[in-house]
Coordinates of C-alpha atoms in Angstrom, one line a residue:
Chain A
X13 CA 17.9 -36.1 34.0
X14 CA 16.6 -33.3 36.2
X15 CA 19.0 -34.0 39.1
X16 CA 22.0 -34.0 36.8
X17 CA 20.9 -30.9 35.1
X18 CA 20.6 -28.9 38.3
X19 CA 24.1 -29.7 39.4
X20 CA 25.3 -28.2 36.1
X21 CA 25.1 -24.5 36.6
X22 CA 26.4 -23.7 33.2
X23 CA 23.8 -21.0 32.5
X24 CA 24.9 -19.1 35.6
X25 CA 28.6 -19.2 34.8
X26 CA 28.2 -18.5 31.1
X27 CA 25.4 -16.0 30.4
X28 CA 25.0 -17.0 26.7
X29 CA 24.3 -20.6 27.5
X30 CA 20.7 -21.8 27.4
X31 CA 19.1 -25.2 28.1
X32 CA 18.2 -27.2 25.1
X33 CA 15.3 -29.7 24.6
X34 CA 16.6 -33.2 25.0
X35 CA 15.0 -36.7 25.3
X36 CA 17.9 -38.1 27.4
X37 CA 20.9 -36.3 28.8
X38 CA 21.2 -32.6 29.9
X39 CA 21.7 -30.5 26.9
X40 CA 22.7 -26.8 26.3
X41 CA 22.9 -24.3 23.5
X42 CA 26.3 -22.6 23.6
X43 CA 27.3 -19.4 21.7
X44 CA 30.0 -20.0 19.1
X45 CA 32.6 -18.0 20.9
X46 CA 32.1 -19.7 24.3
X47 CA 32.5 -23.3 23.2
X48 CA 36.1 -23.7 24.2
X49 CA 35.6 -22.1 27.6
X50 CA 32.4 -24.1 28.3
X51 CA 34.1 -27.4 27.4
X52 CA 37.1 -26.6 29.5
X53 CA 34.9 -25.9 32.4
X54 CA 33.0 -29.1 31.9
X55 CA 36.2 -31.0 31.8
X56 CA 38.0 -29.3 34.7
X57 CA 35.2 -28.4 37.1
X58 CA 32.5 -31.0 36.4
X59 CA 34.5 -34.1 35.6
X60 CA 33.3 -34.6 32.1
X61 CA 36.7 -35.9 31.1
X62 CA 35.9 -37.8 27.8
X63 CA 34.8 -36.2 24.6
X64 CA 32.9 -39.1 23.0
X65 CA 31.5 -37.5 19.8
X66 CA 31.4 -34.4 17.7
X67 CA 28.7 -34.2 15.0
X68 CA 28.3 -31.6 12.4
X69 CA 24.7 -30.6 11.6
X70 CA 23.3 -28.9 8.5
X71 CA 19.9 -27.2 9.3
X72 CA 19.1 -26.7 5.6
X73 CA 20.0 -24.2 3.0
X74 CA 17.3 -21.7 4.1
X75 CA 18.3 -21.8 7.8
X76 CA 20.5 -19.3 9.4
X77 CA 22.8 -20.1 11.2
X78 CA 22.8 -23.0 8.8
X79 CA 25.5 -25.1 10.4
X80 CA 25.9 -26.3 14.0
X81 CA 28.2 -28.6 15.8
X82 CA 27.0 -31.0 18.6
X83 CA 29.4 -32.2 21.2
X84 CA 28.8 -35.1 23.5
X85 CA 31.0 -35.4 26.6
X86 CA 31.0 -38.2 29.2
X87 CA 32.1 -38.3 32.7
X88 CA 33.9 -41.6 33.2
X89 CA 33.3 -41.4 36.9
X90 CA 29.6 -40.8 36.9
X91 CA 28.8 -42.4 33.5
X92 CA 26.8 -39.3 32.6
X93 CA 26.6 -37.5 29.3
X94 CA 26.1 -33.8 28.4
X95 CA 25.3 -32.5 25.0
X96 CA 26.3 -29.1 23.8
X97 CA 25.2 -27.6 20.5
X98 CA 26.9 -24.6 19.1
X99 CA 26.0 -22.8 15.9
X100 CA 28.7 -22.0 13.4
X101 CA 29.4 -18.4 12.4
X102 CA 29.0 -17.8 8.7
X103 CA 26.6 -19.7 6.5
X104 CA 28.6 -19.8 3.3
X105 CA 31.9 -20.5 5.0
X106 CA 31.0 -21.8 8.4
X107 CA 33.6 -21.8 11.2
X108 CA 33.8 -22.4 14.9
X109 CA 36.8 -22.5 17.4
X110 CA 38.5 -25.9 17.6
X111 CA 38.4 -27.8 20.9
X112 CA 41.3 -30.1 20.0
X113 CA 43.4 -28.2 22.6
X114 CA 40.9 -29.2 25.3
X115 CA 40.2 -32.8 24.2
X116 CA 42.8 -34.5 21.9
X117 CA 39.9 -36.8 20.8
X118 CA 38.4 -33.8 19.0
X119 CA 41.2 -33.8 16.4
X120 CA 39.8 -36.6 14.2
X121 CA 36.1 -35.7 14.9
X122 CA 36.7 -32.2 13.8
X123 CA 38.5 -33.3 10.7
X124 CA 35.5 -35.4 9.9
X125 CA 33.0 -32.6 10.4
X126 CA 35.2 -30.4 8.2
X127 CA 35.3 -33.1 5.6
X128 CA 31.6 -33.8 5.6
X129 CA 30.2 -30.3 6.1
X130 CA 33.0 -27.9 5.3
X131 CA 33.0 -26.4 8.8
X132 CA 36.4 -24.7 9.5
X133 CA 37.6 -25.4 13.0
X134 CA 39.7 -22.3 13.8
X135 CA 42.9 -23.3 15.6
X136 CA 42.8 -26.9 14.6
X137 CA 46.4 -28.2 14.4
X138 CA 46.0 -30.2 11.2
X139 CA 42.6 -29.6 9.5
X140 CA 42.6 -32.0 6.5
X141 CA 40.0 -34.2 5.0
X142 CA 39.8 -37.6 6.6
X143 CA 37.3 -39.8 4.9
X144 CA 37.2 -38.3 1.4
X145 CA 40.4 -37.7 -0.4
X146 CA 42.4 -34.5 -0.4
X147 CA 41.2 -32.3 -3.2
X148 CA 37.6 -33.6 -3.3
X149 CA 35.5 -30.6 -4.2
X150 CA 32.3 -31.2 -2.2
X151 CA 31.1 -31.7 1.4
X152 CA 28.8 -34.8 1.1
X153 CA 26.7 -34.5 4.2
X154 CA 25.5 -31.0 3.4
X155 CA 21.8 -31.1 2.6
X156 CA 22.3 -29.8 -0.9
X157 CA 24.6 -32.6 -1.9
X158 CA 22.5 -35.3 -3.6
X159 CA 22.4 -38.8 -2.3
X160 CA 23.6 -40.2 -5.6
X161 CA 26.7 -38.1 -5.5
X162 CA 28.2 -35.8 -8.1
X163 CA 30.4 -36.7 -11.0
X164 CA 34.0 -35.7 -10.3
X165 CA 37.6 -36.6 -11.1
X166 CA 39.4 -39.7 -9.6
X167 CA 41.8 -38.7 -6.8
X168 CA 44.8 -40.1 -8.7
X169 CA 45.6 -38.2 -11.8
X170 CA 47.8 -40.9 -13.1
X171 CA 45.1 -43.6 -13.0
X172 CA 42.5 -41.2 -14.3
X173 CA 44.8 -40.2 -17.2
X174 CA 45.5 -43.8 -18.0
X175 CA 42.0 -45.2 -17.8
X176 CA 39.8 -42.2 -18.4
X177 CA 37.6 -43.3 -15.4
X178 CA 35.7 -40.7 -13.5
X179 CA 33.8 -40.9 -10.2
X180 CA 30.2 -41.3 -11.3
X181 CA 26.9 -40.7 -9.3
X182 CA 25.1 -43.8 -8.1
X183 CA 22.3 -45.3 -10.3
X184 CA 18.7 -44.7 -9.6
X185 CA 19.4 -41.5 -7.8
X186 CA 21.2 -43.3 -5.0
X187 CA 19.3 -46.5 -4.5
X188 CA 16.1 -48.5 -5.2
X189 CA 14.4 -47.6 -1.9
X190 CA 14.9 -43.9 -1.2
X191 CA 12.5 -42.3 1.3
X192 CA 12.7 -38.5 1.4
X193 CA 12.4 -36.7 4.7
X194 CA 9.4 -34.5 3.9
X195 CA 6.6 -34.1 1.3
X196 CA 3.2 -35.6 0.7
X197 CA 2.6 -39.2 1.8
X198 CA 2.4 -40.4 -1.8
X199 CA 5.9 -39.2 -2.5
X200 CA 7.4 -40.3 0.8
X201 CA 7.0 -44.0 0.0
X202 CA 10.5 -45.7 -0.3
X203 CA 11.1 -46.2 -4.0
X204 CA 13.6 -45.5 -6.7
X205 CA 13.6 -41.8 -7.6
X206 CA 15.1 -42.0 -11.1
X207 CA 14.9 -45.3 -13.0
X208 CA 16.1 -44.0 -16.3
X209 CA 19.6 -45.1 -15.4
X210 CA 20.6 -48.4 -13.7
X211 CA 23.4 -50.9 -13.7
X212 CA 22.3 -52.3 -17.1
X213 CA 21.7 -49.1 -19.1
X214 CA 24.0 -46.1 -19.3
X215 CA 23.1 -42.8 -17.8
X216 CA 21.3 -40.8 -20.5
X217 CA 23.2 -37.7 -21.7
X218 CA 21.8 -34.5 -20.3
Chain B
X6 CA 84.9 -35.7 -23.3
X7 CA 87.8 -35.7 -21.0
X8 CA 89.8 -38.9 -20.8
X9 CA 91.8 -37.6 -17.9
X10 CA 91.4 -39.5 -14.7
X11 CA 92.0 -37.8 -11.4
X12 CA 93.1 -40.2 -8.6
X13 CA 91.0 -39.8 -5.5
X14 CA 92.7 -37.7 -2.8
X15 CA 92.4 -40.2 0.1
X16 CA 93.8 -37.8 2.6
X17 CA 91.1 -35.2 1.8
X18 CA 88.4 -37.8 1.8
X19 CA 89.3 -39.2 5.2
X20 CA 89.4 -35.7 6.5
X21 CA 85.9 -35.0 5.2
X22 CA 84.6 -38.3 6.7
X23 CA 86.0 -37.4 10.1
X24 CA 84.0 -34.1 10.0
X25 CA 80.8 -35.8 9.1
X26 CA 78.8 -37.8 11.7
X27 CA 79.5 -41.4 11.9
X28 CA 76.5 -42.5 9.9
X29 CA 74.8 -40.5 7.3
X30 CA 71.1 -41.2 8.2
X31 CA 68.1 -40.2 6.3
X32 CA 64.5 -40.6 7.4
X33 CA 62.5 -43.0 5.3
X34 CA 58.8 -42.5 4.5
X35 CA 56.9 -45.7 3.7
X36 CA 53.3 -46.9 3.3
X37 CA 52.0 -49.7 5.4
X38 CA 48.8 -50.8 3.8
X39 CA 46.2 -50.1 2.5
X40 CA 46.1 -53.9 2.1
X41 CA 48.6 -55.1 4.7
X42 CA 47.7 -58.3 6.5
X43 CA 48.0 -56.7 10.0
X44 CA 45.8 -53.7 9.1
X45 CA 42.8 -56.0 9.0
X46 CA 41.0 -54.3 6.2
X47 CA 41.9 -51.2 4.2
X48 CA 43.9 -49.0 6.5
X49 CA 47.0 -47.2 5.3
X50 CA 49.7 -46.0 7.7
X51 CA 52.0 -43.3 6.4
X52 CA 55.1 -44.1 8.4
X53 CA 58.3 -42.0 8.8
X54 CA 61.1 -44.3 9.9
X55 CA 64.5 -43.7 11.4
X56 CA 66.0 -47.0 10.8
X57 CA 63.5 -49.4 12.3
X58 CA 62.1 -46.8 14.7
X59 CA 58.8 -45.1 13.8
X60 CA 59.2 -41.3 14.1
X61 CA 55.8 -40.3 12.7
X62 CA 52.7 -42.3 11.9
X63 CA 49.8 -40.8 10.0
X64 CA 46.8 -43.2 9.6
X65 CA 45.0 -42.6 6.3
X66 CA 41.5 -43.8 6.6
X67 CA 38.4 -43.6 4.4
X68 CA 39.0 -46.4 2.0
X69 CA 35.8 -48.1 3.1
X70 CA 33.7 -44.9 3.4
X71 CA 30.2 -45.6 2.0
X72 CA 28.4 -42.6 3.4
X73 CA 26.2 -44.5 5.8
X74 CA 25.2 -41.3 7.5
X75 CA 24.0 -39.8 4.2
X76 CA 22.1 -42.9 3.4
X77 CA 20.4 -42.9 6.8
X78 CA 18.9 -39.5 6.0
X79 CA 17.2 -40.9 3.0
X80 CA 15.5 -44.0 4.3
X81 CA 13.1 -45.0 7.0
X82 CA 14.4 -46.1 10.4
X83 CA 13.8 -49.8 9.8
X84 CA 15.4 -49.6 6.3
X85 CA 18.7 -48.6 8.0
X86 CA 19.0 -51.8 10.1
X87 CA 20.8 -53.7 7.4
X88 CA 23.3 -50.9 7.1
X89 CA 24.2 -51.3 10.8
X90 CA 25.3 -54.9 10.0
X91 CA 28.0 -53.4 7.9
X92 CA 29.5 -51.1 10.5
X93 CA 31.4 -53.5 12.7
X94 CA 30.9 -56.5 10.5
X95 CA 32.4 -58.8 13.1
X96 CA 29.6 -58.2 15.5
X97 CA 26.5 -57.2 13.4
X98 CA 24.0 -58.4 16.1
X99 CA 25.4 -55.9 18.6
X100 CA 25.2 -53.1 16.1
X101 CA 21.6 -54.0 15.3
X102 CA 20.7 -53.9 19.0
X103 CA 22.5 -50.6 19.6
X104 CA 20.8 -48.9 16.7
X105 CA 17.3 -50.2 17.7
X106 CA 17.7 -49.0 21.3
X107 CA 18.8 -45.6 20.1
X108 CA 15.7 -45.2 18.0
X109 CA 13.5 -46.6 20.8
X110 CA 15.0 -44.0 23.2
X111 CA 13.9 -41.4 20.8
X112 CA 10.3 -42.8 20.8
X113 CA 10.4 -43.4 24.6
X114 CA 9.5 -46.9 23.8
X115 CA 10.2 -49.7 26.3
X116 CA 10.5 -53.2 24.8
X117 CA 9.2 -56.3 26.8
X118 CA 11.5 -58.3 29.1
X119 CA 11.8 -61.2 26.7
X120 CA 12.9 -58.9 23.9
X121 CA 15.5 -57.3 26.2
X122 CA 16.8 -60.7 27.3
X123 CA 17.2 -61.9 23.7
X124 CA 18.9 -58.7 22.8
X125 CA 21.4 -59.0 25.7
X126 CA 21.9 -62.7 24.8
X127 CA 22.8 -61.9 21.1
X128 CA 25.0 -59.0 22.2
X129 CA 27.1 -61.3 24.4
X130 CA 27.3 -63.9 21.6
X131 CA 28.4 -61.1 19.3
X132 CA 31.0 -60.2 21.8
X133 CA 32.4 -63.7 22.0
X134 CA 32.4 -63.9 18.3
X135 CA 34.2 -60.6 17.9
X136 CA 36.8 -61.3 20.6
X137 CA 37.5 -64.8 19.3
X138 CA 38.3 -63.3 15.9
X139 CA 40.2 -60.4 17.5
X140 CA 42.3 -62.6 19.7
X141 CA 42.9 -65.1 16.8
X142 CA 44.2 -62.6 14.3
X143 CA 46.1 -60.7 17.1
X144 CA 47.9 -63.9 18.0
X145 CA 48.6 -64.6 14.3
X146 CA 50.0 -61.2 13.8
X147 CA 52.4 -61.8 16.7
X148 CA 53.4 -65.2 15.3
X149 CA 51.1 -67.7 16.8
X150 CA 49.1 -69.4 14.1
X151 CA 47.5 -72.1 16.1
X152 CA 45.3 -69.8 18.2
X153 CA 43.7 -68.5 15.1
X154 CA 42.6 -72.0 14.0
X155 CA 41.1 -72.7 17.4
X156 CA 39.2 -69.5 17.7
X157 CA 37.9 -69.8 14.1
X158 CA 36.5 -73.3 14.8
X159 CA 34.5 -71.9 17.8
X160 CA 33.5 -68.8 15.8
X161 CA 32.1 -71.1 13.1
X162 CA 29.8 -72.7 15.7
X163 CA 28.6 -69.3 16.7
X164 CA 27.9 -68.4 13.1
X165 CA 25.8 -71.6 12.7
X166 CA 23.7 -70.4 15.7
X167 CA 23.4 -66.9 14.2
X168 CA 22.2 -68.5 10.9
X169 CA 19.6 -70.5 12.7
X170 CA 18.4 -67.4 14.6
X171 CA 18.5 -64.8 11.8
X172 CA 18.8 -66.6 8.5
X173 CA 22.2 -65.1 7.8
X174 CA 25.6 -65.7 9.1
X175 CA 27.1 -62.3 8.6
X176 CA 24.5 -59.7 7.7
X177 CA 22.0 -60.6 10.4
X178 CA 19.7 -57.5 10.5
X179 CA 17.9 -59.1 13.4
X180 CA 16.4 -56.2 15.3
X181 CA 13.5 -54.0 14.3
X182 CA 12.5 -50.8 16.0
X183 CA 10.4 -51.9 18.9
X184 CA 11.3 -55.6 18.7
X185 CA 13.1 -58.3 16.7
X186 CA 12.7 -59.8 13.3
X187 CA 11.4 -63.1 14.9
X188 CA 11.4 -65.0 18.1
X189 CA 14.1 -67.5 18.9
X190 CA 13.7 -70.9 17.3
X191 CA 12.7 -74.1 19.2
X192 CA 15.5 -75.6 21.1
X193 CA 18.0 -72.9 20.1
X194 CA 18.7 -71.9 23.7
X195 CA 19.9 -75.4 24.5
X196 CA 22.3 -75.3 21.5
X197 CA 23.6 -71.9 22.8
X198 CA 24.2 -73.4 26.2
X199 CA 26.1 -76.3 24.6
X200 CA 28.2 -73.9 22.7
X201 CA 29.0 -72.1 26.0
X202 CA 30.1 -75.4 27.5
X203 CA 32.4 -76.0 24.5
X204 CA 33.9 -72.5 24.3
X205 CA 35.3 -72.3 27.8
X206 CA 37.8 -75.1 27.4
X207 CA 39.0 -73.4 24.2
X208 CA 39.5 -70.1 26.1
X209 CA 41.5 -72.0 28.7
X210 CA 43.5 -73.5 25.8
X211 CA 44.2 -70.0 24.3
X212 CA 45.2 -68.9 27.8
X213 CA 47.6 -71.8 28.1
X214 CA 49.0 -71.2 24.6
X215 CA 49.6 -67.4 25.0
X216 CA 49.5 -66.0 28.5
X217 CA 52.8 -67.4 29.6
X218 CA 54.3 -67.8 26.1
X219 CA 57.7 -66.2 26.0
X220 CA 57.5 -65.1 22.4
X221 CA 54.0 -63.6 22.9
X222 CA 55.1 -61.8 26.1
X223 CA 58.2 -60.4 24.4
X224 CA 56.1 -59.1 21.5
X225 CA 53.3 -57.5 23.7
X226 CA 54.5 -56.7 27.2
X227 CA 55.4 -53.0 27.5
X228 CA 54.5 -52.4 23.9
X229 CA 52.1 -49.7 22.8
X230 CA 51.4 -48.5 26.4
X231 CA 48.4 -46.2 26.6
X232 CA 48.1 -44.4 30.0
X233 CA 44.8 -44.0 31.7
X234 CA 44.8 -40.2 31.0
X235 CA 45.6 -40.7 27.3
X236 CA 43.0 -43.3 26.9
X237 CA 40.3 -41.0 28.3
X238 CA 41.6 -38.0 26.4
X239 CA 41.6 -39.7 23.1
X240 CA 38.1 -41.2 23.7
X241 CA 39.1 -44.8 23.8
X242 CA 36.3 -47.1 24.9
X243 CA 35.6 -50.7 25.5
X244 CA 38.4 -53.2 26.2
X245 CA 41.0 -50.7 25.0
X246 CA 40.0 -48.2 27.7
X247 CA 39.6 -50.9 30.4
X248 CA 43.0 -52.3 29.6
X249 CA 44.4 -48.9 30.5
X250 CA 42.8 -49.1 34.0
X251 CA 39.5 -47.2 33.6
X252 CA 36.7 -49.5 34.8
X253 CA 34.1 -47.9 32.6
X254 CA 31.7 -50.5 31.2
X255 CA 28.4 -49.1 29.9
X256 CA 26.7 -52.4 30.6
X257 CA 27.4 -51.8 34.3
X258 CA 27.5 -48.1 34.6
X259 CA 24.6 -47.2 32.3
X260 CA 22.7 -50.5 32.0
X261 CA 20.4 -51.1 29.0
X262 CA 18.8 -54.4 27.8
X263 CA 18.4 -55.4 31.4
X264 CA 22.1 -55.9 32.0
X265 CA 21.5 -54.7 35.6
X266 CA 19.9 -58.1 36.3
X267 CA 23.0 -60.2 35.5
X268 CA 26.0 -60.7 37.5
X269 CA 29.4 -60.3 35.8
X270 CA 32.8 -58.8 36.5
X271 CA 34.5 -56.1 34.4
X272 CA 38.1 -57.0 33.8
X273 CA 40.5 -54.1 34.1
X274 CA 44.1 -53.8 33.0
X275 CA 46.9 -52.1 35.0
X276 CA 49.5 -51.0 32.4
X277 CA 47.6 -50.4 29.2
X278 CA 50.0 -52.2 27.0
X279 CA 49.3 -54.7 24.2
X280 CA 49.4 -57.6 26.7
X281 CA 46.8 -56.1 29.0
X282 CA 44.5 -55.6 26.0
X283 CA 44.9 -59.3 25.3
X284 CA 44.1 -60.3 28.9
X285 CA 41.0 -58.1 29.1
X286 CA 39.5 -59.5 25.9
X287 CA 40.3 -63.1 27.0
X288 CA 38.5 -62.6 30.3
X289 CA 35.6 -60.8 28.7
X290 CA 34.8 -64.0 26.8
X291 CA 34.5 -65.9 30.1
X292 CA 32.3 -63.1 31.5
X293 CA 30.1 -63.2 28.4
X294 CA 29.6 -66.9 28.9
X295 CA 28.6 -66.2 32.5
X296 CA 26.0 -63.6 31.3
X297 CA 24.7 -65.9 28.6
X298 CA 24.1 -68.8 31.1
X299 CA 22.2 -66.4 33.4
X300 CA 20.0 -65.2 30.5
X301 CA 19.3 -68.7 29.4
X302 CA 18.4 -69.8 32.9
X303 CA 16.0 -66.8 33.4
X304 CA 14.6 -66.3 29.8
X305 CA 11.3 -64.6 30.4
X306 CA 8.2 -65.6 28.5
X307 CA 5.7 -63.3 26.9
X308 CA 5.8 -61.0 23.9
X309 CA 9.1 -60.4 22.0
X310 CA 8.1 -57.1 20.5
X311 CA 6.3 -54.0 21.8
X312 CA 2.7 -54.9 21.0
X313 CA 1.3 -51.5 21.9
X314 CA 3.6 -49.6 19.6
X315 CA 1.3 -49.8 16.6
X316 CA 2.9 -47.0 14.6
X317 CA 6.4 -48.5 15.1
X318 CA 6.4 -52.3 14.9
X319 CA 4.9 -54.2 12.1
X320 CA 2.2 -56.8 13.1
X321 CA 2.8 -60.5 12.6
X322 CA 2.2 -61.8 9.1
X323 CA -0.9 -64.0 9.9
X324 CA -2.6 -60.9 11.3
X325 CA -1.7 -58.8 8.3
X326 CA -3.3 -61.3 6.0
X327 CA -6.5 -61.7 7.9
X328 CA -7.3 -58.4 9.6
X329 CA -8.0 -55.0 8.1
X330 CA -6.5 -52.9 10.9
X331 CA -3.2 -54.8 10.9
X332 CA -3.1 -54.6 7.1
X333 CA -3.4 -50.8 7.2
X334 CA -0.9 -50.7 10.0
X335 CA 1.6 -52.6 8.0
X336 CA 1.0 -50.5 4.9
X337 CA 1.6 -47.3 6.8
X338 CA 4.8 -48.7 8.3
X339 CA 6.2 -49.7 4.9
X340 CA 5.3 -46.5 3.2
X341 CA 5.9 -44.0 6.0
X342 CA 8.3 -45.8 8.3
X343 CA 8.0 -46.1 12.0
X344 CA 6.7 -42.8 13.3
X345 CA 9.0 -40.9 15.7
X346 CA 8.5 -37.8 17.7
X347 CA 10.7 -34.7 17.0
X348 CA 13.7 -34.5 19.2
X349 CA 17.2 -35.7 19.6
X350 CA 18.8 -38.5 21.4
X351 CA 22.3 -40.0 21.9
X352 CA 22.7 -43.6 22.9
X353 CA 25.9 -45.6 23.3
X354 CA 26.0 -49.3 23.7
X355 CA 29.0 -51.3 25.0
X356 CA 29.9 -53.1 21.8
X357 CA 32.8 -55.6 21.5
X358 CA 35.0 -52.9 19.9
X359 CA 34.0 -50.1 22.3
X360 CA 31.1 -47.7 22.7
X361 CA 29.1 -47.6 19.5
X362 CA 27.0 -44.4 19.6
X363 CA 24.1 -43.1 17.6
X364 CA 23.1 -39.5 17.7
X365 CA 19.7 -39.0 16.0
X366 CA 18.1 -35.7 15.3
X367 CA 14.4 -36.2 14.3
X368 CA 11.9 -33.7 13.0
X369 CA 9.1 -36.2 13.4
X370 CA 8.1 -38.8 10.8
X371 CA 9.7 -42.0 9.6
X372 CA 13.1 -40.7 8.4
X373 CA 15.9 -39.2 10.6
X374 CA 17.0 -35.7 9.9
X375 CA 20.5 -36.5 10.9
X376 CA 22.1 -39.7 12.1
X377 CA 25.6 -39.6 13.4
X378 CA 27.4 -42.8 14.1
X379 CA 30.1 -42.6 16.8
X380 CA 32.4 -45.4 15.8
X381 CA 34.7 -46.9 18.6
X382 CA 37.3 -48.0 16.0
X383 CA 37.6 -44.4 14.7
X384 CA 38.6 -43.3 18.2
X385 CA 40.9 -46.2 18.8
X386 CA 42.8 -45.4 15.6
X387 CA 43.0 -41.7 16.4
X388 CA 45.5 -42.4 19.2
X389 CA 47.8 -44.3 16.8
X390 CA 49.9 -41.2 15.9
X391 CA 50.7 -40.9 19.5
X392 CA 51.2 -44.5 20.5
X393 CA 53.2 -45.6 17.4
X394 CA 55.9 -43.0 17.7
X395 CA 59.1 -44.5 19.1
X396 CA 57.9 -48.1 18.4
X397 CA 59.7 -50.5 16.1
X398 CA 58.0 -51.3 12.8
X399 CA 57.5 -54.9 14.0
X400 CA 55.6 -53.6 17.1
X401 CA 53.0 -52.0 14.9
X402 CA 51.4 -55.3 14.0
X403 CA 51.1 -56.1 17.7
X404 CA 49.6 -52.6 18.5
X405 CA 47.2 -52.8 15.6
X406 CA 46.1 -56.3 16.6
X407 CA 45.7 -55.3 20.2
X408 CA 43.5 -52.3 19.4
X409 CA 41.1 -54.6 17.6
X410 CA 39.5 -52.1 15.2
X411 CA 37.3 -52.7 12.2
X412 CA 37.5 -50.4 9.2
X413 CA 33.9 -50.8 8.2
X414 CA 33.0 -49.1 11.4
X415 CA 35.8 -46.6 11.3
X416 CA 35.1 -45.3 7.8
X417 CA 31.3 -45.9 7.9

């Protein structure tokens, strides 16, 4: 880890870049505006030719900047990874420059992060939802989105009109063995959070 | 209503036809899928066709989206193991192993040699199983039914072995953080060795049926060519990347599970067409057999789980029922989950479909804060809008078959 990190002089070339705690590969915090330049430098000057992953992160409703994007790039020659994490500007409507022009692989990964977190990638050629349907009103991987889901309309108006079916939240608040991330030990035990509604009995009207 | 009939002015009509281009053509937009036999699952391709030539291809994915990443944020690390079965459901054992190693990297936990050897063994068995299916359906999509029947016969034998090992044929859930669900059964290694002896002649038979088959060559050679540069730029991994001539194999280049102890070759293609992807997969089966034989010959003794990781791996049942300390340990593990330090880790394993990655952000405790799954099939499909353009419609089934994707993993 240390040898690879020293050969990467990203901090010197980009004053805003700082090293980031990491258990495995070299990792850096990158300012929002620099992400395209840093990734271009990694690709052209350091041989990190493959973008393997882009992950959106929601640091919680109270955090600011609330959203961040983590990039993992791989050098196919050296088989070494580098992780970059860039915060998104704007907490209500997060946005960050798109890197689809640097790595074509970013196209779908950024669409996914947009779909799941609502992060707008400025300059993306075709920013549409990818896993959820077009017109879905929420961003499911945000921390304020409940595990069970939120009641909403079916994507197809025709089917919805014909059948009257709506997208319903999952029973038992998302599953029989839900373990929350924080709280007292007694409440962290994996168990159903809301058993008033299950497959056999209808959801009680609020 | 007029009853007058005007006779067509033939002279004017032929003059107009002479001005117009020879054929009035119009682009046609059609849906291929979501349930088309060659999309192997629920993938929809929105195609724009000019005659039989594809001019635009827009894959519509997400039909199998189950929110695995959201679910992972709401359960302990061990609870998520069964969900990894359902990513690439054609090689659940390899997914189990990749996930377990990712979490262990987070905890800086090293599992004993026997556990590593068993994991490498099941990864290679999963690879054979996945490639057998991949080749079988690929051949069927290009018109060769027999290969499918041969490969499924062999795959069935593998599933019997999986059942004996894990108790399930499909949803194996065999790994735990810090170890395995159980040790290998008595005499099982011998049966795996016998399977290996049996599968090689079948691979040779597939080789004989397809490799010099005129129809198969016509349908795959020079079709769906992915250049080295494109394969890297679009993040293709696994056999799809190697078929394009990039010799990247994480088992060799970033060894895990003790792969550095085994001797094997990494087959690499030259052109990156559908035919090369077939050849690479076929040879990988042979190499997997080679690895499996080495593992069986050198299977280490000793513990098959990390005995010192008391806050991560559950103690054996007989100890739980007889000893107070182990009972408490088990209780804490079930209620709180395996305890992880805060930090973040990214681990990719060389799975049959490509590099399956897990990016885990932990804030300590038994539940991940964020777990991102990097699915190789997602990346393999993302290059389709580029590769499919200019192909004939009939080539698409060969391209899809050769990319060997799984929608359970793509959509997560």
